Short mmCIF file of C-alpha atoms in Angstrom, two decimals:
data_model
loop_
_atom_site.label_atom_id
_atom_site.label_comp_id
_atom_site.label_asym_id
_atom_site.label_seq_id
_atom_site.Cartn_x
_atom_site.Cartn_y
_atom_site.Cartn_z
CA MET M 1 100.78 123.19 88.53
CA GLN M 2 99.20 126.07 90.37
CA ALA M 3 96.30 127.46 88.47
CA SER M 4 97.55 130.98 89.19
CA LEU M 5 100.87 130.44 87.39
CA LYS M 6 101.24 131.51 83.79
CA SER M 7 103.14 129.14 81.51
CA SER M 8 105.10 132.05 80.03
CA ASN M 9 106.51 132.97 83.46
CA ILE M 10 107.59 129.50 84.61
CA ASN M 11 111.28 128.83 85.18
CA VAL M 12 111.48 125.34 83.68
CA LYS M 13 114.55 124.08 85.53
CA ARG M 14 113.46 125.33 88.96
CA THR M 15 109.90 124.12 88.53
CA PHE M 16 111.02 120.72 87.23
CA TRP M 17 113.12 120.10 90.32
CA ARG M 18 110.31 121.42 92.51
CA TYR M 19 108.24 118.53 91.25
CA ALA M 20 110.97 115.97 90.60
CA ILE M 21 112.67 116.04 94.01
CA PRO M 22 109.48 115.39 96.02
CA SER M 23 108.44 112.80 93.43
CA ILE M 24 111.79 110.95 93.70
CA ALA M 25 111.61 111.15 97.48
CA ALA M 26 108.04 109.88 97.38
CA MET M 27 108.97 106.92 95.17
CA LEU M 28 112.01 106.05 97.30
CA VAL M 29 110.01 106.30 100.48
CA ASN M 30 107.24 104.24 98.92
CA GLY M 31 109.86 101.67 97.91
CA VAL M 32 110.97 101.43 101.52
CA TYR M 33 107.89 99.26 102.12
CA GLN M 34 109.36 96.58 99.86
CA VAL M 35 113.05 97.06 100.68
CA VAL M 36 112.62 97.21 104.45
CA ASP M 37 110.44 94.10 104.30
CA GLY M 38 113.30 92.44 102.40
CA ILE M 39 115.86 93.45 105.02
CA PHE M 40 113.80 92.07 107.90
CA ILE M 41 112.82 88.96 105.95
CA GLY M 42 116.42 88.21 104.95
CA HIS M 43 117.80 88.60 108.47
CA TYR M 44 115.00 87.11 110.57
CA ILE M 45 113.37 84.54 108.26
CA GLY M 46 116.31 83.73 105.99
CA GLN M 47 116.83 82.37 102.51
CA GLN M 48 113.43 80.68 102.31
CA GLY M 49 111.75 83.91 103.38
CA LEU M 50 113.45 85.79 100.55
CA ALA M 51 112.41 83.07 98.09
CA SER M 52 108.81 83.26 99.36
CA ALA M 53 108.75 87.05 99.04
CA SER M 54 110.04 86.71 95.48
CA ILE M 55 107.03 84.64 94.38
CA VAL M 56 104.54 86.91 96.18
CA TRP M 57 105.78 90.23 94.79
CA PRO M 58 104.62 89.66 91.18
CA ILE M 59 101.07 89.53 92.56
CA ILE M 60 101.58 92.66 94.69
CA TYR M 61 103.00 94.49 91.66
CA VAL M 62 99.74 93.90 89.79
CA ILE M 63 97.69 95.29 92.70
CA ALA M 64 99.92 98.38 92.94
CA GLY M 65 99.81 98.74 89.15
CA LEU M 66 96.01 99.02 89.23
CA GLY M 67 96.28 101.95 91.64
CA LEU M 68 99.04 103.56 89.60
CA MET M 69 96.92 103.25 86.45
CA ILE M 70 94.12 105.26 88.07
CA GLY M 71 96.54 107.73 89.65
CA MET M 72 98.55 108.45 86.50
CA GLY M 73 95.49 108.54 84.22
CA SER M 74 93.56 110.97 86.39
CA GLY M 75 96.71 112.94 87.21
CA SER M 76 97.43 113.50 83.52
CA LEU M 77 93.84 114.66 82.97
CA LEU M 78 94.06 117.08 85.89
CA SER M 79 97.34 118.63 84.72
CA MET M 80 96.19 118.96 81.10
CA ALA M 81 93.00 120.65 82.28
CA ARG M 82 95.04 123.15 84.28
CA GLY M 83 97.30 123.85 81.30
CA GLN M 84 94.36 124.37 78.95
CA SER M 85 92.73 126.73 81.43
CA ASP M 86 95.98 128.69 81.73
CA LYS M 87 96.17 128.99 77.94
CA ALA M 88 92.57 130.24 77.78
CA GLY M 89 93.11 132.61 80.69
CA VAL M 90 90.25 131.23 82.78
CA PRO M 91 90.23 129.23 86.05
CA VAL M 92 89.93 125.47 85.78
CA SER M 93 86.42 124.22 86.46
CA PRO M 94 86.11 122.83 90.04
CA LYS M 95 83.32 120.55 88.86
CA LYS M 96 85.60 119.07 86.19
CA VAL M 97 88.46 118.50 88.64
CA VAL M 98 86.32 116.92 91.35
CA GLY M 99 84.50 114.87 88.71
CA ILE M 100 87.81 113.32 87.69
CA LEU M 101 88.59 112.40 91.31
CA GLY M 102 85.06 111.07 91.90
CA THR M 103 85.25 108.83 88.84
CA SER M 104 88.71 107.67 89.96
CA SER M 105 87.37 106.74 93.40
CA VAL M 106 84.64 104.56 91.92
CA LEU M 107 87.15 102.85 89.62
CA MET M 108 89.44 102.08 92.56
CA MET M 109 86.63 100.54 94.61
CA LEU M 110 85.65 98.32 91.71
CA LEU M 111 89.25 97.24 91.12
CA GLY M 112 89.78 96.53 94.83
CA PHE M 113 86.79 94.19 94.85
CA PHE M 114 87.99 92.54 91.63
CA VAL M 115 91.44 91.90 93.14
CA ALA M 116 89.96 90.27 96.25
CA VAL M 117 87.79 87.90 94.20
CA ILE M 118 90.66 86.87 91.90
CA LEU M 119 93.07 86.18 94.75
CA ILE M 120 90.51 84.20 96.77
CA PHE M 121 90.04 81.75 93.90
CA TRP M 122 93.43 81.75 92.16
CA GLY M 123 96.01 83.28 94.51
CA ASN M 124 97.46 79.93 95.57
CA THR M 125 97.64 78.80 91.93
CA PHE M 126 99.70 81.87 91.02
CA LEU M 127 102.25 80.92 93.71
CA ILE M 128 102.48 77.30 92.57
CA ILE M 129 102.94 78.26 88.92
CA GLN M 130 106.08 80.19 89.89
CA GLY M 131 107.59 77.08 91.44
CA GLY M 132 106.35 77.55 95.01
CA GLU M 133 106.42 74.32 97.00
CA GLY M 134 107.00 73.08 100.54
CA ASP M 135 107.97 75.67 103.14
CA VAL M 136 108.48 78.37 100.49
CA LEU M 137 104.86 77.99 99.37
CA TRP M 138 103.52 77.89 102.92
CA ILE M 139 105.39 81.06 103.92
CA ALA M 140 104.23 82.87 100.76
CA GLN M 141 100.61 81.93 101.49
CA GLN M 142 100.84 83.68 104.87
CA TYR M 143 101.85 86.92 103.13
CA LEU M 144 99.26 86.71 100.37
CA THR M 145 96.35 85.99 102.72
CA VAL M 146 96.70 89.44 104.26
CA PHE M 147 96.62 91.17 100.87
CA ILE M 148 93.48 89.27 99.86
CA MET M 149 91.68 91.08 102.67
CA GLY M 150 93.34 94.46 102.13
CA GLY M 151 94.09 94.71 98.41
CA PHE M 152 91.91 97.83 98.05
CA ILE M 153 94.23 99.66 100.45
CA THR M 154 97.21 98.98 98.18
CA VAL M 155 95.26 100.21 95.15
CA LEU M 156 94.27 103.46 96.88
CA ALA M 157 97.71 103.99 98.46
CA SER M 158 99.36 103.75 95.03
CA ALA M 159 97.05 106.42 93.57
CA MET M 160 96.64 108.82 96.51
CA PRO M 161 100.11 110.48 96.39
CA ILE M 162 99.65 111.14 92.65
CA PHE M 163 96.28 112.80 93.29
CA ILE M 164 97.85 115.02 95.94
CA ARG M 165 100.89 115.88 93.80
CA ASN M 166 98.71 116.90 90.85
CA ASN M 167 96.69 119.09 93.22
CA ASP M 168 99.91 121.14 93.57
CA ALA M 169 100.98 119.63 96.89
CA PRO M 170 104.02 117.46 96.04
CA SER M 171 105.69 118.08 99.41
CA LEU M 172 102.61 116.92 101.30
CA ALA M 173 102.47 113.76 99.18
CA THR M 174 106.09 113.06 100.10
CA GLY M 175 105.45 113.80 103.77
CA LEU M 176 102.60 111.31 103.92
CA LEU M 177 104.76 108.63 102.32
CA ILE M 178 107.61 109.33 104.75
CA PHE M 179 105.22 108.88 107.65
CA GLY M 180 103.96 105.64 106.15
CA ALA M 181 107.49 104.35 105.57
CA LEU M 182 108.57 105.10 109.15
CA LEU M 183 105.45 103.38 110.46
CA ASN M 184 106.24 100.37 108.24
CA ILE M 185 109.75 100.08 109.73
CA VAL M 186 108.43 100.20 113.30
CA LEU M 187 105.70 97.66 112.57
CA ASP M 188 108.13 95.35 110.74
CA TYR M 189 110.29 95.26 113.86
CA VAL M 190 107.33 94.72 116.19
CA LEU M 191 105.53 92.08 114.10
CA ILE M 192 108.50 90.17 112.61
CA VAL M 193 111.10 90.41 115.38
CA LEU M 194 109.10 90.78 118.60
CA PHE M 195 105.95 88.81 117.73
CA ASP M 196 107.64 86.38 115.31
CA LEU M 197 104.80 86.59 112.75
CA GLY M 198 107.14 86.03 109.81
CA LEU M 199 106.01 87.05 106.33
CA LYS M 200 102.45 87.53 107.58
CA GLY M 201 103.76 90.21 109.93
CA ALA M 202 105.53 91.93 107.02
CA ALA M 203 102.26 92.03 105.06
CA ILE M 204 100.31 93.46 108.02
CA ALA M 205 103.00 96.11 108.52
CA THR M 206 102.89 97.13 104.86
CA LEU M 207 99.10 97.35 104.67
CA SER M 208 98.90 99.29 107.95
CA ALA M 209 101.43 101.84 106.67
CA GLN M 210 99.62 102.16 103.34
CA PHE M 211 96.32 102.65 105.18
CA SER M 212 97.84 105.58 107.09
CA VAL M 213 98.74 107.22 103.75
CA CYS M 214 95.17 106.75 102.49
CA VAL M 215 93.66 108.27 105.63
CA GLY M 216 96.02 111.24 105.48
CA GLY M 217 95.15 111.82 101.82
CA VAL M 218 91.41 111.77 102.47
CA PHE M 219 91.75 114.28 105.32
CA TYR M 220 93.82 116.54 103.05
CA PHE M 221 91.25 116.65 100.26
CA PHE M 222 88.51 117.61 102.72
CA SER M 223 90.68 120.23 104.43
CA LYS M 224 91.12 123.94 103.73
CA GLN M 225 94.64 123.23 102.43
CA SER M 226 93.28 121.49 99.34
CA LYS M 227 92.89 123.61 96.21
CA ILE M 228 89.78 121.59 95.35
CA THR M 229 86.47 122.53 96.93
CA PHE M 230 84.40 119.40 97.24
CA GLN M 231 80.67 119.46 96.68
CA ARG M 232 78.64 116.30 97.00
CA ASN M 233 76.92 116.70 93.63
CA TYR M 234 80.33 116.78 91.88
CA LEU M 235 81.22 113.27 93.08
CA THR M 236 79.63 111.32 90.24
CA PHE M 237 80.84 108.60 87.91
CA ASP M 238 81.41 109.73 84.32
CA MET M 239 81.94 106.89 81.84
CA ALA M 240 83.68 109.15 79.31
CA VAL M 241 86.13 110.36 81.97
CA ALA M 242 86.65 106.78 83.15
CA LYS M 243 87.62 105.70 79.63
CA LYS M 244 90.15 108.54 79.39
CA ILE M 245 91.64 107.67 82.79
CA LEU M 246 91.98 104.01 81.88
CA LEU M 247 93.53 104.77 78.48
CA LEU M 248 96.05 107.30 79.79
CA GLY M 249 96.95 105.11 82.77
CA ALA M 250 96.87 101.76 80.96
CA SER M 251 100.56 101.87 80.12
CA SER M 252 101.42 102.18 83.82
CA LEU M 253 99.37 99.08 84.56
CA VAL M 254 100.84 97.19 81.62
CA MET M 255 104.33 98.19 82.78
CA TYR M 256 103.57 96.66 86.18
CA LEU M 257 101.96 93.64 84.53
CA TYR M 258 105.10 93.28 82.46
CA VAL M 259 107.29 93.49 85.56
CA SER M 260 105.03 91.04 87.37
CA PHE M 261 104.94 88.55 84.52
CA VAL M 262 108.68 88.73 83.88
CA PHE M 263 109.47 88.37 87.59
CA ALA M 264 107.15 85.38 87.77
CA LEU M 265 108.87 83.75 84.78
CA HIS M 266 112.28 84.44 86.32
CA ASN M 267 111.08 82.85 89.57
CA ARG M 268 109.90 79.78 87.69
CA LEU M 269 113.12 79.46 85.71
CA PHE M 270 115.38 79.94 88.74
CA MET M 271 113.53 77.15 90.53
CA GLN M 272 113.63 74.97 87.39
CA TYR M 273 117.34 75.44 86.66
CA GLY M 274 118.56 76.13 90.20
CA THR M 275 117.53 76.08 93.86
CA THR M 276 116.05 78.37 96.50
CA VAL M 277 119.54 79.91 96.77
CA ASN M 278 119.23 81.21 93.20
CA LEU M 279 115.70 82.43 93.87
CA GLY M 280 116.81 84.14 97.09
CA ALA M 281 119.67 85.82 95.21
CA PHE M 282 117.22 87.00 92.56
CA ALA M 283 115.09 88.54 95.32
CA ILE M 284 118.11 90.45 96.67
CA VAL M 285 119.12 91.69 93.21
CA GLY M 286 115.51 92.72 92.67
CA TYR M 287 115.51 94.79 95.88
CA LEU M 288 118.72 96.53 94.78
CA MET M 289 117.42 97.08 91.25
CA VAL M 290 114.12 98.56 92.40
CA LEU M 291 115.94 101.38 94.19
CA TYR M 292 117.09 102.77 90.84
CA TYR M 293 113.75 102.17 89.18
CA LEU M 294 112.11 104.19 91.95
CA VAL M 295 114.43 107.11 91.17
CA ALA M 296 113.79 106.77 87.42
CA GLU M 297 110.05 106.55 87.94
CA GLY M 298 110.19 109.48 90.37
CA LEU M 299 111.94 111.61 87.74
CA ALA M 300 109.39 110.56 85.13
CA GLU M 301 106.47 111.27 87.46
CA GLY M 302 108.01 114.62 88.37
CA MET M 303 108.23 115.38 84.66
CA GLN M 304 104.62 114.39 83.96
CA PRO M 305 102.70 117.35 85.48
CA LEU M 306 104.95 119.86 83.72
CA VAL M 307 104.80 118.12 80.35
CA SER M 308 101.02 117.77 80.58
CA PHE M 309 100.69 121.42 81.63
CA PHE M 310 102.89 122.75 78.80
CA HIS M 311 101.15 120.40 76.38
CA GLY M 312 97.79 121.90 77.32
CA ALA M 313 99.29 125.42 77.19
CA LEU M 314 100.87 124.82 73.72
CA GLN M 315 104.49 125.34 74.87
CA PRO M 316 106.51 122.65 72.97
CA GLN M 317 109.91 124.26 73.58
CA LYS M 318 109.40 124.04 77.34
CA ILE M 319 108.33 120.42 76.97
CA LYS M 320 111.65 119.74 75.24
CA ALA M 321 113.60 121.43 78.07
CA VAL M 322 111.80 119.36 80.70
CA VAL M 323 112.46 116.08 78.84
CA ILE M 324 116.17 116.88 78.44
CA LEU M 325 116.53 117.65 82.15
CA SER M 326 114.75 114.44 83.11
CA ALA M 327 116.78 112.30 80.67
CA LYS M 328 120.11 113.65 81.93
CA ALA M 329 119.17 113.04 85.55
CA THR M 330 117.88 109.53 84.75
CA VAL M 331 121.09 108.43 83.01
CA ILE M 332 123.40 109.95 85.64
CA ALA M 333 121.48 108.30 88.49
CA GLY M 334 121.57 104.93 86.70
CA LEU M 335 125.29 105.04 85.99
CA ALA M 336 126.06 106.10 89.58
CA TRP M 337 123.97 103.31 91.13
CA THR M 338 125.40 100.68 88.76
CA ALA M 339 128.94 101.77 89.66
CA MET M 340 128.20 101.65 93.39
CA LEU M 341 126.67 98.17 93.20
CA ASN M 342 129.68 96.83 91.29
CA MET M 343 132.24 98.46 93.58
CA PHE M 344 130.60 97.36 96.86
CA PRO M 345 128.51 94.27 96.06
CA HIS M 346 129.10 92.47 99.38
CA THR M 347 128.08 95.54 101.39
CA MET M 348 124.87 95.99 99.42
CA ILE M 349 123.98 92.29 99.48
CA GLY M 350 124.77 92.13 103.20
CA LEU M 351 121.78 94.38 103.88
CA PHE M 352 119.51 91.43 103.06
CA ASN M 353 121.22 88.36 104.53
CA ASN M 354 123.35 87.07 107.40
CA LEU M 355 126.55 86.58 105.37
CA ASP M 356 125.49 83.35 103.66
CA GLY M 357 128.52 82.74 101.40
CA GLN M 358 126.66 80.87 98.66
CA LEU M 359 123.87 83.46 98.56
CA ILE M 360 126.38 86.33 98.39
CA GLN M 361 128.25 84.66 95.53
CA GLU M 362 125.09 84.12 93.48
CA ALA M 363 123.72 87.61 94.17
CA THR M 364 127.07 89.15 93.17
CA LEU M 365 126.86 87.31 89.84
CA GLY M 366 123.33 88.65 89.46
CA ILE M 367 124.48 92.24 89.99
CA ARG M 368 127.23 91.88 87.36
CA LEU M 369 125.03 90.27 84.71
CA HIS M 370 121.48 91.40 85.42
CA LEU M 371 121.97 95.11 86.06
CA PHE M 372 124.66 96.36 83.68
CA ALA M 373 122.14 98.01 81.28
CA MET M 374 119.87 99.29 84.04
CA PHE M 375 120.42 102.99 83.24
CA LEU M 376 119.04 102.50 79.71
CA ASP M 377 115.80 101.13 81.11
CA GLY M 378 115.33 104.42 82.94
CA ILE M 379 115.03 106.20 79.59
CA ILE M 380 112.41 103.68 78.49
CA VAL M 381 110.40 104.49 81.64
CA LEU M 382 110.77 108.20 80.88
CA ALA M 383 109.59 107.77 77.29
CA SER M 384 106.53 105.83 78.40
CA MET M 385 105.61 108.56 80.88
CA TYR M 386 106.19 111.27 78.26
CA PHE M 387 103.70 109.80 75.80
CA MET M 388 101.17 109.39 78.60
CA ALA M 389 101.68 113.02 79.65
CA VAL M 390 100.94 114.36 76.15
CA GLY M 391 97.79 112.28 75.79
CA LEU M 392 99.29 109.53 73.60
CA GLY M 393 98.46 106.67 75.95
CA GLY M 394 98.44 104.17 73.08
CA ARG M 395 102.13 104.71 72.36
CA SER M 396 102.95 104.45 76.04
CA LEU M 397 100.98 101.21 76.14
CA TRP M 398 102.89 99.93 73.10
CA ILE M 399 106.21 100.49 74.87
CA ALA M 400 105.06 98.40 77.83
CA ILE M 401 103.81 95.58 75.58
CA GLY M 402 106.97 95.75 73.45
CA ASN M 403 109.05 95.32 76.61
CA LEU M 404 107.23 92.08 77.36
CA LEU M 405 107.35 90.74 73.80
CA THR M 406 111.10 91.41 73.64
CA GLN M 407 111.78 89.39 76.76
CA LEU M 408 109.64 86.34 76.01
CA PRO M 409 111.88 84.73 73.33
CA LEU M 410 114.98 85.51 75.40
CA LEU M 411 113.41 83.87 78.44
CA TYR M 412 112.73 80.77 76.36
CA PHE M 413 116.10 80.37 74.60
CA LEU M 414 118.80 81.82 76.88
CA PRO M 415 118.20 79.46 79.86
CA LYS M 416 118.31 76.47 77.48
CA TRP M 417 121.63 77.64 76.05
CA PHE M 418 123.39 79.11 79.12
CA GLY M 419 121.45 77.87 82.19
CA ILE M 420 121.39 80.22 85.20
CA THR M 421 123.70 82.70 83.44
CA GLY M 422 121.20 82.93 80.59
CA ILE M 423 118.39 83.82 83.00
CA TRP M 424 120.45 86.66 84.46
CA LEU M 425 121.17 88.06 80.97
CA VAL M 426 117.56 88.27 79.74
CA LEU M 427 116.76 91.70 81.23
CA PRO M 428 119.83 93.66 80.05
CA LEU M 429 119.70 92.27 76.52
CA SER M 430 116.00 93.06 76.13
CA THR M 431 116.61 96.54 77.58
CA ILE M 432 119.23 97.27 74.91
CA VAL M 433 116.83 96.18 72.15
CA MET M 434 113.97 98.32 73.50
CA PHE M 435 116.25 101.32 74.00
CA ILE M 436 117.23 101.21 70.32
CA ILE M 437 113.53 101.16 69.34
CA VAL M 438 112.06 103.64 71.84
CA VAL M 439 114.59 106.51 71.82
CA PRO M 440 113.96 107.40 68.13
CA MET M 441 110.20 107.46 68.89
CA LEU M 442 110.74 109.88 71.75
CA TRP M 443 113.16 112.03 69.74
CA ARG M 444 110.88 112.26 66.71
CA HIS M 445 107.82 113.33 68.68
CA CYS M 446 109.39 115.57 71.31
CA PHE M 447 112.14 117.25 69.27
CA TYR M 448 110.58 117.31 65.80
CA GLN M 449 106.80 117.02 65.73
CA GLN M 450 106.17 118.84 69.02
CA SER M 451 108.50 121.64 67.95
CA ARG M 452 106.59 122.04 64.67
CA GLY M 453 103.38 122.01 66.69
CA ASP M 454 101.53 119.62 64.37
CA LEU M 455 100.84 117.03 67.07
CA VAL M 456 100.19 119.27 70.02
CA LEU M 457 96.91 118.33 71.75
CA GLN M 458 96.57 115.24 69.56
CA SER M 459 95.55 112.11 71.42
CA ASP M 460 95.22 108.42 70.61
#
């Protein structure tokens, strides 16, 4: 939020969409890295390339999740600080704002180094555990090798757009991501098609595009366009701030860890009960599913600065209005995408393969079974972001852990009872269970306790 705005004068609906639309666009553009890679891999490398990408992506999710943890944690702190300053009628302290970003930068460097060390020693093991073998394993290793050297770039690229958005420049954050996505498409064509570098080329293209986003973000923060005036003595590491960032952002990391772990288990089970065709189909369904999750996460991230701001400014009724707007948009988008996938499955699947009949048949089954409750999961994402935005990172973290614990027994029993069909059904059934648990939590806090004001500014 702009520091000059007063919470009492904000038009909630207009301001929500001012943040939500760039955030959705940013997430979709950011997702182009993965989806475009999938399109080129499916058409120019084939079924084994898709299977290889499927066992690499759980590792990449963890790396991106580390960056998102820092971005969302620091972003929530920045927005709450602005809201509290607005309530008090004084400008937000530049030293406090820059101190948050300085601490975030140190955390990201440490995490980038940690990722490189882990992948050097155990990266290949992670691929084998998921069922990687033969050509599928060899192709996956080519992709992962690049990220071992450039994992820090992925961490920073995941956080940078959130920093920029919470500095009241959502359109610039989107513009940087659009540039990165276009560069990724060009480099995918050059490196995969022209130079025949396979999955290694896809990894180089992705990291190069992400690096361009990082460079653009750094130039922005040191430019006159930034609302933050940097001073060298502000850029220090504050352990207390670091703890707050990690707590508020932990649920984002756990959510990505959950996605990574569940994808890895699905990969293992599809290879155990099926073949590379099933694993390739799962990769295609995953690419199609992630497009909705990017929209849902974009809506939730667009909601976050406003909710944090109004939370700091003690405006619970406006928080309620923002949550209702976000929930309606999330459900409508989910229902629309589910309908489109079911009406035109062959067209959607055809984006990622060269009309392989067996692969199309299996991916179509995956769409019907795996994605029918997708729109409910969007509300779970929204609820997790809401609790993070109001400083209740522990509850947000609980949602992410609960998601994992709900799926584990289903992943154990359903494949034994129903084979491949059982694997496809794990996600929607666990989503329904979590939806029943999480929605009352959200309703009770947002529409009852926030309205009474007894939990405003409370934190875990």
